[in-house]
Coordinates of C-alpha atoms and ligand atoms in Angstrom, one line a residue:
X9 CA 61.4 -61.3 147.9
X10 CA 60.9 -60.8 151.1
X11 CA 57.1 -61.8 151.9
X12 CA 57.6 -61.0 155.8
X13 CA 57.6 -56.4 154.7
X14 CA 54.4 -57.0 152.8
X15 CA 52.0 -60.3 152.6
X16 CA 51.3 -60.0 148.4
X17 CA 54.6 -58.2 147.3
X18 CA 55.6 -58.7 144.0
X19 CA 59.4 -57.3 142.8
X20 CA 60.0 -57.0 139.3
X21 CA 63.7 -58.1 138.8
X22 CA 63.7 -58.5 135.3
X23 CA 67.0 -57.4 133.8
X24 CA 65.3 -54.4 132.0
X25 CA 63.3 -53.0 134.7
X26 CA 66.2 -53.1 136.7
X27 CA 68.4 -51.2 134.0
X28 CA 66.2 -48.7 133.6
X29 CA 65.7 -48.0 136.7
X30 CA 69.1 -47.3 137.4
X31 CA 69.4 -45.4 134.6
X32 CA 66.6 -43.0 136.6
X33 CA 68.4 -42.9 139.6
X34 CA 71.6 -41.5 138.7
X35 CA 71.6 -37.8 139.6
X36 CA 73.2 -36.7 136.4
X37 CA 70.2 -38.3 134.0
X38 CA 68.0 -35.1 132.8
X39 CA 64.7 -34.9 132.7
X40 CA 63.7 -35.8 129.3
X41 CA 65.2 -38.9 129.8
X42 CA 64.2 -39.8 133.2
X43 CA 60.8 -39.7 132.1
X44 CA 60.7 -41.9 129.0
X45 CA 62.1 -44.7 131.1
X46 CA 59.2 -43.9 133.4
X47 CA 57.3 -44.5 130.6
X48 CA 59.0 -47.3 129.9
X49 CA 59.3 -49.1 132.9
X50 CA 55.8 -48.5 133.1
X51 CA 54.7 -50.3 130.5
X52 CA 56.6 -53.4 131.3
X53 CA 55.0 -53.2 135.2
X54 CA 51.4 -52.8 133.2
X55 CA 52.1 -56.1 131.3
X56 CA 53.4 -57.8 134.6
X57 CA 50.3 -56.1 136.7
X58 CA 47.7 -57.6 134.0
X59 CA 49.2 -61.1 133.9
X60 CA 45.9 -63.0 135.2
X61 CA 43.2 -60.4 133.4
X62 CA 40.8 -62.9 132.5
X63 CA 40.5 -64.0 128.5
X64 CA 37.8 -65.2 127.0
X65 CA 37.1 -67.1 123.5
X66 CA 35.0 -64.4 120.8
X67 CA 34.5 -65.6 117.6
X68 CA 36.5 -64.2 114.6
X69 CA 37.1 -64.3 110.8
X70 CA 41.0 -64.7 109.8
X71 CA 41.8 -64.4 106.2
X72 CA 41.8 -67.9 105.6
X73 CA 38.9 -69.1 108.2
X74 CA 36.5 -68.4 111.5
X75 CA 38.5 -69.4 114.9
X76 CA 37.6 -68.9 118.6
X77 CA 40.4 -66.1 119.7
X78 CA 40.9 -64.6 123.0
X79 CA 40.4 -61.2 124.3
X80 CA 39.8 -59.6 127.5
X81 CA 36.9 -60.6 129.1
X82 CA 34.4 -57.8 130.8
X83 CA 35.3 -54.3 131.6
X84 CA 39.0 -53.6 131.7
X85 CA 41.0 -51.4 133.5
X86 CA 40.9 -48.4 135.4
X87 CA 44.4 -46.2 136.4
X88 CA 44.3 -44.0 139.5
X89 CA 47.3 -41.5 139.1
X90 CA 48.3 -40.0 142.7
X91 CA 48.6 -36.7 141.6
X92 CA 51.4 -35.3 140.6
X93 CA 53.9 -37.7 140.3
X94 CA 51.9 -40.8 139.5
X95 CA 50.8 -39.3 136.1
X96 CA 54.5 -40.0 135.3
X97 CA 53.7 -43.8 135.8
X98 CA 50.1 -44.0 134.7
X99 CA 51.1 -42.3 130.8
X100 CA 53.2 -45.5 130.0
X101 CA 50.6 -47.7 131.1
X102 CA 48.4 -46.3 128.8
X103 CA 50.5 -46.9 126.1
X104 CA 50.2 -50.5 126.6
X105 CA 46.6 -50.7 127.8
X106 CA 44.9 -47.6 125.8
X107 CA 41.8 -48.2 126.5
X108 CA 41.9 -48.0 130.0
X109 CA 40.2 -45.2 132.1
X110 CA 41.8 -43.3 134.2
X111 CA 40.6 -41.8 137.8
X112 CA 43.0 -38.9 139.9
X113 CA 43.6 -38.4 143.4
X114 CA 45.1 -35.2 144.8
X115 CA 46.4 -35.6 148.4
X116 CA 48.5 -33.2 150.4
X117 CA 49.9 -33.8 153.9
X118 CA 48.7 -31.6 156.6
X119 CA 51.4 -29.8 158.3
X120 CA 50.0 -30.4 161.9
X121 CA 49.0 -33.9 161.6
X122 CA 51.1 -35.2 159.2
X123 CA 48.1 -37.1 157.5
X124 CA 46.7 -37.2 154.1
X125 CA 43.9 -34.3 153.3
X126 CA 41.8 -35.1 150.1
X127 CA 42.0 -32.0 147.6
X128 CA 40.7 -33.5 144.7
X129 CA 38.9 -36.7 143.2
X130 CA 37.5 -37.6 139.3
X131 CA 36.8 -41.4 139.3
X132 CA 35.1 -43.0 136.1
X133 CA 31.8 -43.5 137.1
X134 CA 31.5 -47.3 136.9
X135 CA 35.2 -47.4 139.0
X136 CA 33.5 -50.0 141.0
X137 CA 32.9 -52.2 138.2
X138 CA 36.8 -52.7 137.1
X139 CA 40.4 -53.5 138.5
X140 CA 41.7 -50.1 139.7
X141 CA 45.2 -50.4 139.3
X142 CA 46.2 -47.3 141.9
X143 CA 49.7 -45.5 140.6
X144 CA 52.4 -43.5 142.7
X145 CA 56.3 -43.8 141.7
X146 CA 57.6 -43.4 145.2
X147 CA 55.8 -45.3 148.0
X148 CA 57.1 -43.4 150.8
X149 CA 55.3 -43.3 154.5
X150 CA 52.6 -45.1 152.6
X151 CA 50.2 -43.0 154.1
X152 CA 49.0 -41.6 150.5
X153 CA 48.6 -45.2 149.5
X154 CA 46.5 -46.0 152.1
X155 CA 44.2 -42.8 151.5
X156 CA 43.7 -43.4 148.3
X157 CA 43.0 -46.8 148.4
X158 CA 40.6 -46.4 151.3
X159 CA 38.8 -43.6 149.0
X160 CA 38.6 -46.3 146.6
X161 CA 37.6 -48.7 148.2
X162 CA 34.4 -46.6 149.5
X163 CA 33.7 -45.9 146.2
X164 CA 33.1 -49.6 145.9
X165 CA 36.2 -50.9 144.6
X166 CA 37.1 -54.5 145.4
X167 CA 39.8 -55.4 143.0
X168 CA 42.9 -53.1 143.8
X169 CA 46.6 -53.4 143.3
X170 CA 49.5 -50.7 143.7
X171 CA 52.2 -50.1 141.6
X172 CA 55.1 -47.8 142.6
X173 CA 58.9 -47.6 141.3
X174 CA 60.6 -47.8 144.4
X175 CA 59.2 -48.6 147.6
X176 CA 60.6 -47.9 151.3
X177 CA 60.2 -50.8 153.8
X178 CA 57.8 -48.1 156.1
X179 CA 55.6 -47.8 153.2
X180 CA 55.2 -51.2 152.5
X181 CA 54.2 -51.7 156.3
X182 CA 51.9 -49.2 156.4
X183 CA 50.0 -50.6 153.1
X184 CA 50.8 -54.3 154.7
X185 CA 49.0 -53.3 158.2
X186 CA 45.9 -51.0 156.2
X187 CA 45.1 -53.0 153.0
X188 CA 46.8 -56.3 153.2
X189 CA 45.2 -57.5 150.9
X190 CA 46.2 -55.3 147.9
X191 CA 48.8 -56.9 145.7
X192 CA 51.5 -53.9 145.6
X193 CA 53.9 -54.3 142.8
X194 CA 57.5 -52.3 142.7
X195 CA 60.5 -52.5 141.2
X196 CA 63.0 -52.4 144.2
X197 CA 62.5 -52.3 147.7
X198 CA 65.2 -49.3 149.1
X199 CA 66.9 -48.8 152.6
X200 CA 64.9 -46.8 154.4
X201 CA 63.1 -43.3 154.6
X202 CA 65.5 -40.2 155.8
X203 CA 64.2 -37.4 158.6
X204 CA 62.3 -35.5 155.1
X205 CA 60.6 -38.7 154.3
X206 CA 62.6 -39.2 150.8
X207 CA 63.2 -42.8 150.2
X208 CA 67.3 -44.0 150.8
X209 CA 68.9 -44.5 148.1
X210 CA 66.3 -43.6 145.7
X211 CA 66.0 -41.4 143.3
X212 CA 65.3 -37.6 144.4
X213 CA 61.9 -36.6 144.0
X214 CA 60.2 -38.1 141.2
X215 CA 57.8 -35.5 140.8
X216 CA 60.6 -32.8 140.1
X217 CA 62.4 -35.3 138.4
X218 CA 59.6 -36.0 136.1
X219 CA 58.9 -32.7 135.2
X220 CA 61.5 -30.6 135.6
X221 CA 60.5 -28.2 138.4
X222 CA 63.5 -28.1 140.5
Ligands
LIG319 N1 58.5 -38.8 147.0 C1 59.5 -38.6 146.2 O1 59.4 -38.0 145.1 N2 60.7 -39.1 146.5 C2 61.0 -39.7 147.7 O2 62.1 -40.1 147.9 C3 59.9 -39.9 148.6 C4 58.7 -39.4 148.2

């Protein structure tokens, strides 16, 4: 992958992701199914995104004797959803990780500036205390990344990471240049972003797309 659009990029290539998600970029694949492979694909970027949770040893009973097993160690995870389409993303996490919390941010782009206006925030309220795990399927301009993980971050959070679908190599510059240090995790890295800020090739708009509104 190429480390020089983004310092801690991580591409999932694995056969099935991959599949999948061309499966979800075909124009002709409806909605029903375009969102249980977001669900799927999900899942599979939850299991690469928790790869180095730490374990620790707890003592158990089997049937047949006591044994130090792992488990999670601490408090586990929590999933900001960019609202709307990042609730697409965040539902198949949960399926693999159920006990997570989950936190929303609402952003809209002001039409003068062009920049990210807050509209609406929930956050667990011990946010600070676990790896937030910030969710949008299409990273774009970046520039709702970088607001909400500059929102998070002044609610104390010090363990981030992004996960989107696709990214555009403008987003990933924008996240690269404003929070370098959060490990952003996609599934392909696309041409470019047209005049309408949609991602080249892509795969439409994913919040349509997931529910059915256009
Ligand atoms: N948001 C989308 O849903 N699609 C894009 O291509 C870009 C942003």
């Amino acid at each position: 992958m190429d480390q020089t659009i983004h310092p801690r990029l991580t591409l999932l290539s694995h056969p099935l992701v991959q599949h999948k998600l061309t499966i979800m970029r075909r124009r002709e694949t409806p909605t029903g199914e375009f969102r249980a492979l977001a669900r799927e694909i999900s899942m599979l970027m939850a299991y690469e995104l928790t790869r180095d949770l730490p374990v620790e040893a707890v003592p158990i009973d089997t049937p047949l004797e006591p044994m130090m097993a792992p488990t999670i160690a601490g408090k586990k995870l929590c999933i900001v959803s960019i609202l709307r389409a990042g609730d697409g993303i965040a539902s198949g996490m949960l399926d693999l990780v159920p006990s997570a919390r989950v936190g929303h941010v609402g952003l809209y782009r002001d039409p003068v500036t062009q920049r990210p206006v807050e509209y609406y925030l929930k956050l667990p309220d011990d946010v600070a205390e676990r790896l937030v795990i910030v969710v949008d399927p299409m990273l774009a301009t970046g520039h709702s990344a970088a607001a909400a993980l500059s929102r998070l971050r002044a609610a104390g959070c010090a363990n981030l990471r992004f996960a989107c679908l696709l990214a555009a190599p403008e987003g990933l510059a924008v996240l690269a240049q404003a929070h370098p240090d959060v490990p952003v995790f996609t599934c392909a890295v696309d041409r470019a972003l047209d005049e309408h800020a949609y991602i080249r090739p892509g795969l439409g708009d994913a919040g349509d797309r997931l529910f059915g509104t256009k």
